[in-house]
Coordinates of C-alpha atoms and ligand atoms in Angstrom, one line a residue:
X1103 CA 48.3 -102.0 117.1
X1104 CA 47.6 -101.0 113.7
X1105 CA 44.8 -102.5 110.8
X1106 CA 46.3 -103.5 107.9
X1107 CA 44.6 -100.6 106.5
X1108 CA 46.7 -98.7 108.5
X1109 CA 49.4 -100.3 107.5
X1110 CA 49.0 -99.6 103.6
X1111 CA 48.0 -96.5 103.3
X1112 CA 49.2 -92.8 104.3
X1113 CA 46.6 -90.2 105.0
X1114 CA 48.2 -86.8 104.7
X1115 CA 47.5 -84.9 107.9
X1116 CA 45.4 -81.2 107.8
X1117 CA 45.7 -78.5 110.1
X1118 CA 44.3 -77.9 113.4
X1119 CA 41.5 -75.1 113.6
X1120 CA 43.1 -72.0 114.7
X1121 CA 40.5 -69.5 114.0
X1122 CA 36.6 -68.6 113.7
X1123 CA 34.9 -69.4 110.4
X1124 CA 31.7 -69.5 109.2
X1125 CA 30.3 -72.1 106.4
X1126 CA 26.7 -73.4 105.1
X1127 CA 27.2 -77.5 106.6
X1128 CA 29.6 -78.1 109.4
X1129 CA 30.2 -82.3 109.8
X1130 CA 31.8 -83.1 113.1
X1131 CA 33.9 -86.2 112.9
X1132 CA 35.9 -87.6 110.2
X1133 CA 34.7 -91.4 109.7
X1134 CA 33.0 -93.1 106.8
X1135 CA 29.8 -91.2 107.6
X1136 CA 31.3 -87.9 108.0
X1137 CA 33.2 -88.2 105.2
X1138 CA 30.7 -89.6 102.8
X1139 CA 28.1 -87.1 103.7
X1140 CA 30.6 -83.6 103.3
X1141 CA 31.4 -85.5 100.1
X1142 CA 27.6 -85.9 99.1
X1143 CA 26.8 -82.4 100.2
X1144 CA 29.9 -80.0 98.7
X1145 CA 28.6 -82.3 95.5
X1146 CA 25.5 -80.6 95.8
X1147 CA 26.9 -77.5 96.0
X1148 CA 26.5 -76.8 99.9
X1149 CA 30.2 -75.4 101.3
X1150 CA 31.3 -77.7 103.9
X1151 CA 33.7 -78.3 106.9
X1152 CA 34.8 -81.4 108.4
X1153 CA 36.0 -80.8 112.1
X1154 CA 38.0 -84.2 113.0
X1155 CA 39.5 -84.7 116.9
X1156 CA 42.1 -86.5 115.6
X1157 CA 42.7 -87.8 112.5
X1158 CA 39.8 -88.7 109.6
X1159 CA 39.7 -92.7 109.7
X1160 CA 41.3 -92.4 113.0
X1161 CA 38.1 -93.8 114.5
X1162 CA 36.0 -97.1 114.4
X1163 CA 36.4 -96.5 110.1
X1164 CA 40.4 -97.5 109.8
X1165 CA 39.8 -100.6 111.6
X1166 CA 36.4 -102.2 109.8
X1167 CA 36.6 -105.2 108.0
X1168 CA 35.3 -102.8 105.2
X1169 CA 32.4 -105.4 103.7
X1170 CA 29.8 -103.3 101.9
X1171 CA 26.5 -105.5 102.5
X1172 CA 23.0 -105.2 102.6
X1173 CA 23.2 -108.0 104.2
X1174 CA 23.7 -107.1 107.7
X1175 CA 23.4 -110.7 109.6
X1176 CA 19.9 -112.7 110.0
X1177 CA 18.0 -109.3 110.3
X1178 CA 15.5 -109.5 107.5
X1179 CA 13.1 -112.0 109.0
X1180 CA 13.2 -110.0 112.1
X1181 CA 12.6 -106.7 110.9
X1182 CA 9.4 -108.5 108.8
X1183 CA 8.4 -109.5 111.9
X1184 CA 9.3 -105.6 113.8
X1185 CA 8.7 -102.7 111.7
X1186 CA 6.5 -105.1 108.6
X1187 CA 7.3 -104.9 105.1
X1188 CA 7.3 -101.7 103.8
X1189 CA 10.2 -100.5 106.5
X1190 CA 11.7 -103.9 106.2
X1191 CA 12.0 -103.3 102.6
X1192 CA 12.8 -99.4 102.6
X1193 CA 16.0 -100.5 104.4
X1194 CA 16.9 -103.5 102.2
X1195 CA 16.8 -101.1 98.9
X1196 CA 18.7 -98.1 100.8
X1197 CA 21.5 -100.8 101.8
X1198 CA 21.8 -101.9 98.6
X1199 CA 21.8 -98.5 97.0
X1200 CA 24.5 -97.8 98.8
X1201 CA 26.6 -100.6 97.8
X1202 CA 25.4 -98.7 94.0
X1203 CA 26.8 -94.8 94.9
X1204 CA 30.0 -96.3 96.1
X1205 CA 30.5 -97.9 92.8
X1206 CA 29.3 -94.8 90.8
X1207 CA 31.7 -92.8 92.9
X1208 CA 34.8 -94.9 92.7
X1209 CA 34.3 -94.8 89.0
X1210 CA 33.2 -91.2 88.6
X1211 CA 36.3 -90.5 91.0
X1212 CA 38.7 -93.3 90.0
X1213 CA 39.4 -93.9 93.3
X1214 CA 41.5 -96.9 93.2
X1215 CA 40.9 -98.2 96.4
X1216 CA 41.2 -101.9 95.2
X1217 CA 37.2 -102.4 95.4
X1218 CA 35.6 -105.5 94.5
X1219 CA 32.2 -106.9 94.2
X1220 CA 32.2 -110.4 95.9
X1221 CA 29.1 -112.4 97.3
X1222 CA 28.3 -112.1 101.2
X1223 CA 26.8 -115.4 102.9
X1224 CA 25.5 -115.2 106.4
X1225 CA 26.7 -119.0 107.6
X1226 CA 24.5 -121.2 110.3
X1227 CA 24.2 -124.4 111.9
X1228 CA 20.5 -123.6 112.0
X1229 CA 18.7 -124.6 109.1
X1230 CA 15.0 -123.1 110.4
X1231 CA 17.0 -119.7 110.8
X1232 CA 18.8 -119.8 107.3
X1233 CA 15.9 -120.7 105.8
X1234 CA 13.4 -118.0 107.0
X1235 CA 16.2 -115.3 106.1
X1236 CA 16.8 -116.6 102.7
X1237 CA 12.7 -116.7 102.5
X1238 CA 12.4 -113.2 104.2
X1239 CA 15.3 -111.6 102.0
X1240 CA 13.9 -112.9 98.5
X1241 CA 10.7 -111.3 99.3
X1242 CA 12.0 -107.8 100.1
X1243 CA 13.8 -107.7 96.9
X1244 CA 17.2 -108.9 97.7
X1245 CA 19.7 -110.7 95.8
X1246 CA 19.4 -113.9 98.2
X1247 CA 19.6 -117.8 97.9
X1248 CA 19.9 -120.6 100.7
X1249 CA 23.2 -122.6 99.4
X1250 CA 24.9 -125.2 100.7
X1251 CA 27.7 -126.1 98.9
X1252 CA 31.0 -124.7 97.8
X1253 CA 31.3 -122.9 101.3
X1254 CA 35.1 -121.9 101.8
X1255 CA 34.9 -122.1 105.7
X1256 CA 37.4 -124.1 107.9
X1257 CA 34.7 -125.8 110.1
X1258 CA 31.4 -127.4 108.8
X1259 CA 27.8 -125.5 109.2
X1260 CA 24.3 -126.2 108.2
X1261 CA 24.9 -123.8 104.7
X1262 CA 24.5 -120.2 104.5
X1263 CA 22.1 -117.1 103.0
X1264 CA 24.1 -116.1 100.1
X1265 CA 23.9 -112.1 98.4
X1266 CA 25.2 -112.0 95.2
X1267 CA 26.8 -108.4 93.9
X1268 CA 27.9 -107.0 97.3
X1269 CA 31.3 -105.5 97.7
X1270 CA 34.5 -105.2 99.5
X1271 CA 37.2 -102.5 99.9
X1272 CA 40.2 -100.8 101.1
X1273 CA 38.4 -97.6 103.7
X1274 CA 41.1 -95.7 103.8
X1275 CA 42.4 -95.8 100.4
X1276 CA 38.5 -94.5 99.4
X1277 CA 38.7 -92.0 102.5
X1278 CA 41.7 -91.0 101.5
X1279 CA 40.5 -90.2 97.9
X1280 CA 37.2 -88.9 98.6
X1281 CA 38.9 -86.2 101.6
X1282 CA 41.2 -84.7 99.6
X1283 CA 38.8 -81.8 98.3
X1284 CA 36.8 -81.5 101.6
X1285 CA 37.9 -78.5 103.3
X1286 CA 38.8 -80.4 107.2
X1287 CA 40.8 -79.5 110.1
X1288 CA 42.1 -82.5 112.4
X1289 CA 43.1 -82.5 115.6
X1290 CA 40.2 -80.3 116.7
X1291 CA 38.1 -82.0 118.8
X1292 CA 34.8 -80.4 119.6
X1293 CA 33.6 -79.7 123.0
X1294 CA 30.4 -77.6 122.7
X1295 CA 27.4 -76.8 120.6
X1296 CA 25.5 -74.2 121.2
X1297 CA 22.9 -74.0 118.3
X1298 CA 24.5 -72.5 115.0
X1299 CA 28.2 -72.7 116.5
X1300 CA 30.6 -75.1 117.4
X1301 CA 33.7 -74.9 119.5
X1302 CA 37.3 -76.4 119.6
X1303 CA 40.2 -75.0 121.7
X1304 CA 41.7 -72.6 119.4
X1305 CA 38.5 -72.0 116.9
X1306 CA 34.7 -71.7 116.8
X1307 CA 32.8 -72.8 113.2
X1308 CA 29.4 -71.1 113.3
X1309 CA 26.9 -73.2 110.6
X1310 CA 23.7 -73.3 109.1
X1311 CA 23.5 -76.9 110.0
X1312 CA 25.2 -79.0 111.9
X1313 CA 26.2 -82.9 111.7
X1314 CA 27.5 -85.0 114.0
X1315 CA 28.5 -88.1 113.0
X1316 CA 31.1 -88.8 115.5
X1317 CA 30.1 -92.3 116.1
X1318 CA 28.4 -91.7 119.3
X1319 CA 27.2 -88.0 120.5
X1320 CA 29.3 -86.4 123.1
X1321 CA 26.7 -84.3 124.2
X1322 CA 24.5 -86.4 126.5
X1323 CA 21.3 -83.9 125.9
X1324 CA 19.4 -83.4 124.2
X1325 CA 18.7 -86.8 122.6
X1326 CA 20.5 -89.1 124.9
X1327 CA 22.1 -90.9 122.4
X1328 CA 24.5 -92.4 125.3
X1329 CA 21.2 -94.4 126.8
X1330 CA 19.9 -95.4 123.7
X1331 CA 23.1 -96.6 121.7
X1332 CA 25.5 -99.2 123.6
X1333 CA 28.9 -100.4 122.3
X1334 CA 30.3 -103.8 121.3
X1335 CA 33.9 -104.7 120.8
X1336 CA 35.1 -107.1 118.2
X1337 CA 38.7 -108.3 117.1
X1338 CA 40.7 -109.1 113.9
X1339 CA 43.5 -111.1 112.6
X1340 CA 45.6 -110.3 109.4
X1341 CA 46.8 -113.8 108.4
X1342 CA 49.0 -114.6 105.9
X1343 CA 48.7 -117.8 104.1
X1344 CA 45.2 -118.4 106.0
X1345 CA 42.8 -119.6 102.9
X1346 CA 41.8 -118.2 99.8
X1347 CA 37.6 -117.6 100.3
X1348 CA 34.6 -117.0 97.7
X1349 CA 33.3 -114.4 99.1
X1350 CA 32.8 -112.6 102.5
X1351 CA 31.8 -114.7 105.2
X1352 CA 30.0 -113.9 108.8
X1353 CA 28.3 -116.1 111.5
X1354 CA 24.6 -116.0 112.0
X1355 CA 25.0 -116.2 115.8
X1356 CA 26.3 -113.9 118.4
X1357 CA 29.6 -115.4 118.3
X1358 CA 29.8 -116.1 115.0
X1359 CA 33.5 -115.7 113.1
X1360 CA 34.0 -113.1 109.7
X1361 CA 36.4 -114.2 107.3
X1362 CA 37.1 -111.9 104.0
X1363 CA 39.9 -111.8 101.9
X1364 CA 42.3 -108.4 101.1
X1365 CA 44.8 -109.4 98.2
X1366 CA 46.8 -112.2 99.8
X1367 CA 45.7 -111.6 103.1
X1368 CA 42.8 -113.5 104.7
X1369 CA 41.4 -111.3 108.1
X1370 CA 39.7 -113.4 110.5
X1371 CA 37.5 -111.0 112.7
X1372 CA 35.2 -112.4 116.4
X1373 CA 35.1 -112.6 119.7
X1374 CA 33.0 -109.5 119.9
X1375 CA 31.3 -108.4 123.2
X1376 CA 29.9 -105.6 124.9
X1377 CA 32.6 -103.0 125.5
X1378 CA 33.9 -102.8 129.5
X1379 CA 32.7 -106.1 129.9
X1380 CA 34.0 -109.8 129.4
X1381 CA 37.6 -108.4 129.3
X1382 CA 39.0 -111.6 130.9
X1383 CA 39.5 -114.2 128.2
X1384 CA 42.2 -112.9 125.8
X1385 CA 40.5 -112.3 122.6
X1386 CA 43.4 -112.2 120.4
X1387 CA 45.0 -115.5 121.7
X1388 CA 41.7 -117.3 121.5
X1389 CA 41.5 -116.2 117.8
X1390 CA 45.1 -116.7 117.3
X1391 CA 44.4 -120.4 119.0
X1392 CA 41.3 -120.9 116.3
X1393 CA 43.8 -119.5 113.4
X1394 CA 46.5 -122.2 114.2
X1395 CA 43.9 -124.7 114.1
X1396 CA 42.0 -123.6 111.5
X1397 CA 44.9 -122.5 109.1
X1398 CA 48.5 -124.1 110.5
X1399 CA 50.8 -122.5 108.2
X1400 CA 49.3 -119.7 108.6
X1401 CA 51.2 -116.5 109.7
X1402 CA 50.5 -113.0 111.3
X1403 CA 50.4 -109.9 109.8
X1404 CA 48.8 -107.4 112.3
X1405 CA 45.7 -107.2 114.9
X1406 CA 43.4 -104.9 115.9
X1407 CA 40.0 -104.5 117.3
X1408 CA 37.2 -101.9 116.9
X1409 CA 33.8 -101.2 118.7
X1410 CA 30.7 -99.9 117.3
X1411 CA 27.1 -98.7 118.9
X1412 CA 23.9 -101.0 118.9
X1413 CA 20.5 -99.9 118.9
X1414 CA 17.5 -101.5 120.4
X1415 CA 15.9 -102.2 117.3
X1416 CA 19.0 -103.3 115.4
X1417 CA 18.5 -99.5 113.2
X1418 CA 21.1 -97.1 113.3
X1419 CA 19.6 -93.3 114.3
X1420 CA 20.2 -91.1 111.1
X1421 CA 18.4 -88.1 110.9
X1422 CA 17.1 -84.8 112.8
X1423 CA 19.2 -84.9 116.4
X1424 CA 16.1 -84.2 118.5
X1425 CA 13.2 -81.9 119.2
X1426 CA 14.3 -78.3 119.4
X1427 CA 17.2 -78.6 117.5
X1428 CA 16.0 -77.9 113.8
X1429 CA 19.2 -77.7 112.0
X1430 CA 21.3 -80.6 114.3
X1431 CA 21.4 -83.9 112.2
X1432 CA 22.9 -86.9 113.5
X1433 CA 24.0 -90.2 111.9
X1434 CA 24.8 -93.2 114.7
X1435 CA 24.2 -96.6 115.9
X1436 CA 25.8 -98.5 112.9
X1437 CA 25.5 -102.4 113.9
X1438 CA 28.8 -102.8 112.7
X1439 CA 27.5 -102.7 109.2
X1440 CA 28.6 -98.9 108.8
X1441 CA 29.9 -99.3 105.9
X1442 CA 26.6 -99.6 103.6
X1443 CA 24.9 -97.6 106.0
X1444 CA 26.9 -94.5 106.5
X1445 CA 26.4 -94.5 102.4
X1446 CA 22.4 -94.6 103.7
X1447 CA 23.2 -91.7 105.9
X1448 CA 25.2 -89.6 103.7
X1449 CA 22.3 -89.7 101.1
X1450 CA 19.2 -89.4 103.4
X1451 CA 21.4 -86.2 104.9
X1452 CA 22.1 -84.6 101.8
X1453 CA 18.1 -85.1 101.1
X1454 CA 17.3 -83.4 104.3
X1455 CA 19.3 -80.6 104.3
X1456 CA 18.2 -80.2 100.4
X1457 CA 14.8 -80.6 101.6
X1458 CA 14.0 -83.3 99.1
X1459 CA 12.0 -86.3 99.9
X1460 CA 13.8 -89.7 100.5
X1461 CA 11.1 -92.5 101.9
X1462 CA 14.2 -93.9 103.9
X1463 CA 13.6 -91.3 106.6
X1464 CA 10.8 -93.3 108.1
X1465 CA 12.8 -96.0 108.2
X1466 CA 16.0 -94.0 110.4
X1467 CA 14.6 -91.7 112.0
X1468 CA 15.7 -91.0 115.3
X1469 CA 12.7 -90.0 116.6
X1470 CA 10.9 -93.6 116.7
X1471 CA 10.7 -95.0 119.4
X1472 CA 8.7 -98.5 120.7
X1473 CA 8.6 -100.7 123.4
X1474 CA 11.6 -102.5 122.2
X1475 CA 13.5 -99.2 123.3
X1476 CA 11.8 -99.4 126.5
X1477 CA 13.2 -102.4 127.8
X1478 CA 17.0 -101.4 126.0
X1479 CA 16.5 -98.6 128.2
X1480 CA 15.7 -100.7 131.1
X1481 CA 18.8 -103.1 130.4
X1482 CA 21.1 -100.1 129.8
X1483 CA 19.7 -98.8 133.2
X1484 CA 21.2 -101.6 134.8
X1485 CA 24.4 -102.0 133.2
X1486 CA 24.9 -98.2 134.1
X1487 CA 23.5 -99.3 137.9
X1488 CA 26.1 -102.1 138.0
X1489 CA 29.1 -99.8 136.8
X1490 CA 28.4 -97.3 139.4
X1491 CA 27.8 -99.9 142.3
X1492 CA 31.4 -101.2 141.5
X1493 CA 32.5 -97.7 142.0
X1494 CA 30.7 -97.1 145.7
X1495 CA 32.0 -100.6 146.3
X1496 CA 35.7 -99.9 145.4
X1497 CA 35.5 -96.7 146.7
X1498 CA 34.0 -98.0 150.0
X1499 CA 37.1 -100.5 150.2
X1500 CA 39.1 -97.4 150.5
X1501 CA 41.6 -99.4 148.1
X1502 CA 42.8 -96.1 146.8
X1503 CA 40.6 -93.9 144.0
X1504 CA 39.4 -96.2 140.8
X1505 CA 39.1 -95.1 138.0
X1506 CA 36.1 -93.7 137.0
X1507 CA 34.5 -92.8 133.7
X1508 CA 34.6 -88.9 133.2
X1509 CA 31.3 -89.2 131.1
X1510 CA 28.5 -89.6 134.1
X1511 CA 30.9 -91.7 136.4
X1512 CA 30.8 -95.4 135.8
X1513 CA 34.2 -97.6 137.3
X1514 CA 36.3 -98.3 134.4
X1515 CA 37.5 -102.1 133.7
X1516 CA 41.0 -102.9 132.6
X1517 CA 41.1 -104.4 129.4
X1518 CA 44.9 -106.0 129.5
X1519 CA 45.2 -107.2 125.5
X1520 CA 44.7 -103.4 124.5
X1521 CA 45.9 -102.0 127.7
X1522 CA 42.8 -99.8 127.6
X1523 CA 40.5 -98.7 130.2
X1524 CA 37.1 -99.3 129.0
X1525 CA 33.7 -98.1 130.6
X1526 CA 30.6 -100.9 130.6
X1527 CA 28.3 -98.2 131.0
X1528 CA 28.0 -96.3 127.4
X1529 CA 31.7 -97.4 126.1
X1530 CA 33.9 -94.4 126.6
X1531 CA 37.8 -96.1 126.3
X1532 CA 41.1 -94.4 127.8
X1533 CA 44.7 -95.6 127.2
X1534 CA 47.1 -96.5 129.8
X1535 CA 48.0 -93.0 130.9
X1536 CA 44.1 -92.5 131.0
X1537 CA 44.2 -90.6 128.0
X1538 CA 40.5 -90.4 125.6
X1539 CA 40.5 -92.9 123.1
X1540 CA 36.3 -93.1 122.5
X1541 CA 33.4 -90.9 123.4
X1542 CA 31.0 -90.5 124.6
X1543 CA 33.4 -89.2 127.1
X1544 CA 34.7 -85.9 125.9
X1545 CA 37.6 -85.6 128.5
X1546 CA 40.5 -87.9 129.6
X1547 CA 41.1 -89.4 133.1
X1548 CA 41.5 -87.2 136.0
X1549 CA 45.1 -87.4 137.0
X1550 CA 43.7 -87.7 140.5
X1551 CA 42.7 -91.3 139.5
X1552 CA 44.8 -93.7 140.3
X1553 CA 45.1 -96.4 137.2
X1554 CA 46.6 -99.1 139.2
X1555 CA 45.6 -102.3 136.9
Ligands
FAD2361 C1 35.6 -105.2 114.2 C2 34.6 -104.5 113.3 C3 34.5 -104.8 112.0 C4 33.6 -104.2 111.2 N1 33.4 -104.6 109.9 C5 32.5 -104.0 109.1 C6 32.2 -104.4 107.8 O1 32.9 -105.3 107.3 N2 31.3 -103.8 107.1 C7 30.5 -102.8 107.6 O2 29.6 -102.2 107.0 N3 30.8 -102.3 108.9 C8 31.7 -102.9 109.6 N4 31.9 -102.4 110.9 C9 31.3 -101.2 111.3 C10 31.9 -100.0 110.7 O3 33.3 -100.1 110.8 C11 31.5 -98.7 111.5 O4 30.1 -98.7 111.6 C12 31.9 -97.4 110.8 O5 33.3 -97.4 110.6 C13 31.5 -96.2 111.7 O6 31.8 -95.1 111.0 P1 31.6 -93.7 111.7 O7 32.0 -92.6 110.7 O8 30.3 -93.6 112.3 O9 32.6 -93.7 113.0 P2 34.2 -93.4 113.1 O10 34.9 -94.0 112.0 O11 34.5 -93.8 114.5 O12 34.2 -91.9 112.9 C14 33.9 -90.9 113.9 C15 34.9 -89.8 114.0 O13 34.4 -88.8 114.8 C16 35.5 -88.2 115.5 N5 35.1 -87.6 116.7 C17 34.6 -88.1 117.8 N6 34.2 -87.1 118.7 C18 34.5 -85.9 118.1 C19 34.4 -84.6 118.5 N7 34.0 -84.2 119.7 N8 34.8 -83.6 117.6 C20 35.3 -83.9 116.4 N9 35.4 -85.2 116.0 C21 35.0 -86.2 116.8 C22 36.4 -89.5 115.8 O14 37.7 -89.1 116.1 C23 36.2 -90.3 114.6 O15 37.3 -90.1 113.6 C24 32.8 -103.1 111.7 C25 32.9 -102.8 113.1 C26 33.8 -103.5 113.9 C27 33.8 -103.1 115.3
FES2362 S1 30.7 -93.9 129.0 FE1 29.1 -93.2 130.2 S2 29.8 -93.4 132.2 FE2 31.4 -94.1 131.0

């Protein structure tokens, strides 16, 4: 299965590391945060390297629906509520100063990667919801309105929260551009840091700092970004003659359906859950179902899914890794709203490793932590519990090994729409042959497992 990103654009592979070197920044991982911060960092004169496992875009990046939002759901009235108004706003203007430096760059660049600005609108069937976010937004700053008419969806709602001057994308078409004078090896996964060096299989990279912005952190300490990031799954249609929107469209709830238009194409993105879990009910036939219904004459392109990490307090983690570790940066826990905010990370890194002051630090940092964590931490305790129970269960049954997750053991879950084995406990995915698709697992399946579906 490949995005339609995928589909229209070539990425010209780069070599695998095959020796030692030595350079001011090493990034590890080749996404839209990786990227975007070697980019905002060799700009700044700092000599980068990019160290990619597989390919750059390869990851969670090439299959986004590429919306570049501040508005990131209903989260404004809660984070007035959570972290009060000055963080609440601090994040608002950092979102939208991201949607900004990818404008400046596409044009300084000329990166045609078929950019456009569009209005977002967060649609709802609650009007008390819609109308404390529209409230909440307008105060912090943002470009928000409550409307109610002139919404191109296929079902009715309430009405929506409406940004004006957002922007949509082609990611790999910008990746693409903005990697071609990054100096990045793919293919070269990294399985160890030990303070100013990293190692692959054929090649070390020592570094005066290090960044790892490879969606979740394969190293499970310091920082235990495993226990305080979990995964979510979500799924997308390419549709041809689906419906012509006015601008990018998401659902306030949980389940809520994204709609955006890419030239004639209309992709229809849901059924998101928590990865490893819920893999029963086809996603893509129930969203093929709601397309026929929705859109009759409607017709396939492609399909695709992606995952991203959620944090207890709905903020991703961008800043210094952990306590100890003084030149170890980390960007991660995106929302699935990466898009704006790897922009945030790439600038707030760059302003770190300048040592220049950027008020969105207190905002990121990965060093808060609250109450809210505590019960995340609780709740991802017992998800972790109930994976390894099904393992002393199945293993108990004697019904012949299960597979279990390489990262700290969980029993694996079958997921037969991607033919993927998925882990509930922290989201590590393996393909049929038990081969590493995601972290933060960093090896494939034990061929002593048996993968019997
Ligand atoms: C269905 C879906 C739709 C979405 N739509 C939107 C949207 O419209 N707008 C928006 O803002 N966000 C959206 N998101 C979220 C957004 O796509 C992600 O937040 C973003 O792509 C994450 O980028 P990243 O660079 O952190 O991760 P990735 O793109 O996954 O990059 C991480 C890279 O690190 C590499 N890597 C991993 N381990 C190692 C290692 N050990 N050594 C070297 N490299 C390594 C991986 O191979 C990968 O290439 C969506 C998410 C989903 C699930
Ligand atoms: S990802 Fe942690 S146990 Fe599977």
């Amino acid at each position: 299965m490949h995005s339609l990103w995928w589909e229209t654009c070539k990425i010209q592979e780069r070599q695998t590391l095959e020796k030692d070197l030595e350079t001011q920044v090493l990034v590890i991982g080749g996404g839209m945060a990786g990227i975007l911060t070697a980019y905002q960092l060799q700009k700044s004169g700092k000599k980068v390297l990019v160290l990619e496992a597989n390919r750059i875009g390869s990851g969670q990046t090439g299959n986004t629906t590429a919306k570049i939002t501040s508005q990131h759901g209903l989260c404004y009235h809660g984070f007035l509520k959570k972290i009060g108004a000055e963080k609440a706003r601090l994040y608002a203007r950092g979102n939208q100063a991201a949607i900004q430096e990818y404008e400046n760059i596409i044009k300084t660049e000329q990166i045609s990667c078929d950019f456009e600005k569009q209005s977002s609108f967060v649609y709802g069937k609650s009007r008390a919801d819609l109308e404390a976010e529209a409230q909440a937004a307008a105060f912090l700053g943002l470009p928000a309105s409550l409307v109610r008419e002139n919404l191109t969806l296929p079902f009715p709602v309430w009405g929506a929260v409406k940004f004006q001057n957002q922007a949509q994308f082609h990611p790999l078409k910008f990746l693409h551009a903005l990697s071609e004078h990054l100096v990045i090896y793919e293919h070269s996964p990294v399985y160890k840091v030990e303070e100013n060096t990293a190692y692959t299989k054929y090649g070390t990279v020592k570094a005066e700092q290090i960044i790892f912005t490879c969606h979740i952190p394969f190293l499970n300490f310091p920082g235990a970004y495993f226990a305080r990031i979990h995964q979510e799954r979500s799924y997308v249609l390419a549709l041809e003659h689906g419906m012509k929107t006015n601008g990018m469209y998401i659902g306030s709830g949980e389940h809520g359906f994204s709609f955006r238009n890419y030239g004639p194409y209309l992709l229809l993105g849901g059924m998101g859950h928590r990865t490893g879990e819920d893999a029963s009910l086809p996603k893509y036939q129930q969203l093929r179902n709601l397309a026929a219904k929705w859109f009759p004459k409607s017709k396939e392109l492609c399909c695709w899914s992606a995952q991203d990490g959620i944090t207890s307090d709905g903020i991703p983690y961008i800043g210094p890794y952990a306590k100890g570790k003084q030149n170890w940066y980390v960007a991660a826990g995106f929302q699935k709203w990466g898009m704006s905010t790897s922009m945030v990370a790439a600038m707030l890194l760059r302003d770190f490793i300048l040592e220049r002051e950027n008020p969105w630090e207190a905002v990121f940092s990965p060093k808060r932590f609250s109450t809210a964590d505590l019960s995340f931490l609780c709740k991802e305790g017992g998800h972790s519990v109930k994976g390894l129970t099904r393992q002393l269960l199945a293993d108990f049954q004697k019904t012949g090994k299960p597979p279990v997750c390489p990262h700290l053991g969980c029993q694996l879950t079958w997921n037969p729409e991607e033919e993927s084995w998925d882990c509930p406990c922290h989201g590590s995915r393996f393909d049929k042959h038990g081969n590493l698709l995601n972290g933060p697992a960093q090896t494939s399946l034990s061929p002593s497992c048996s993968l019997k579906k």
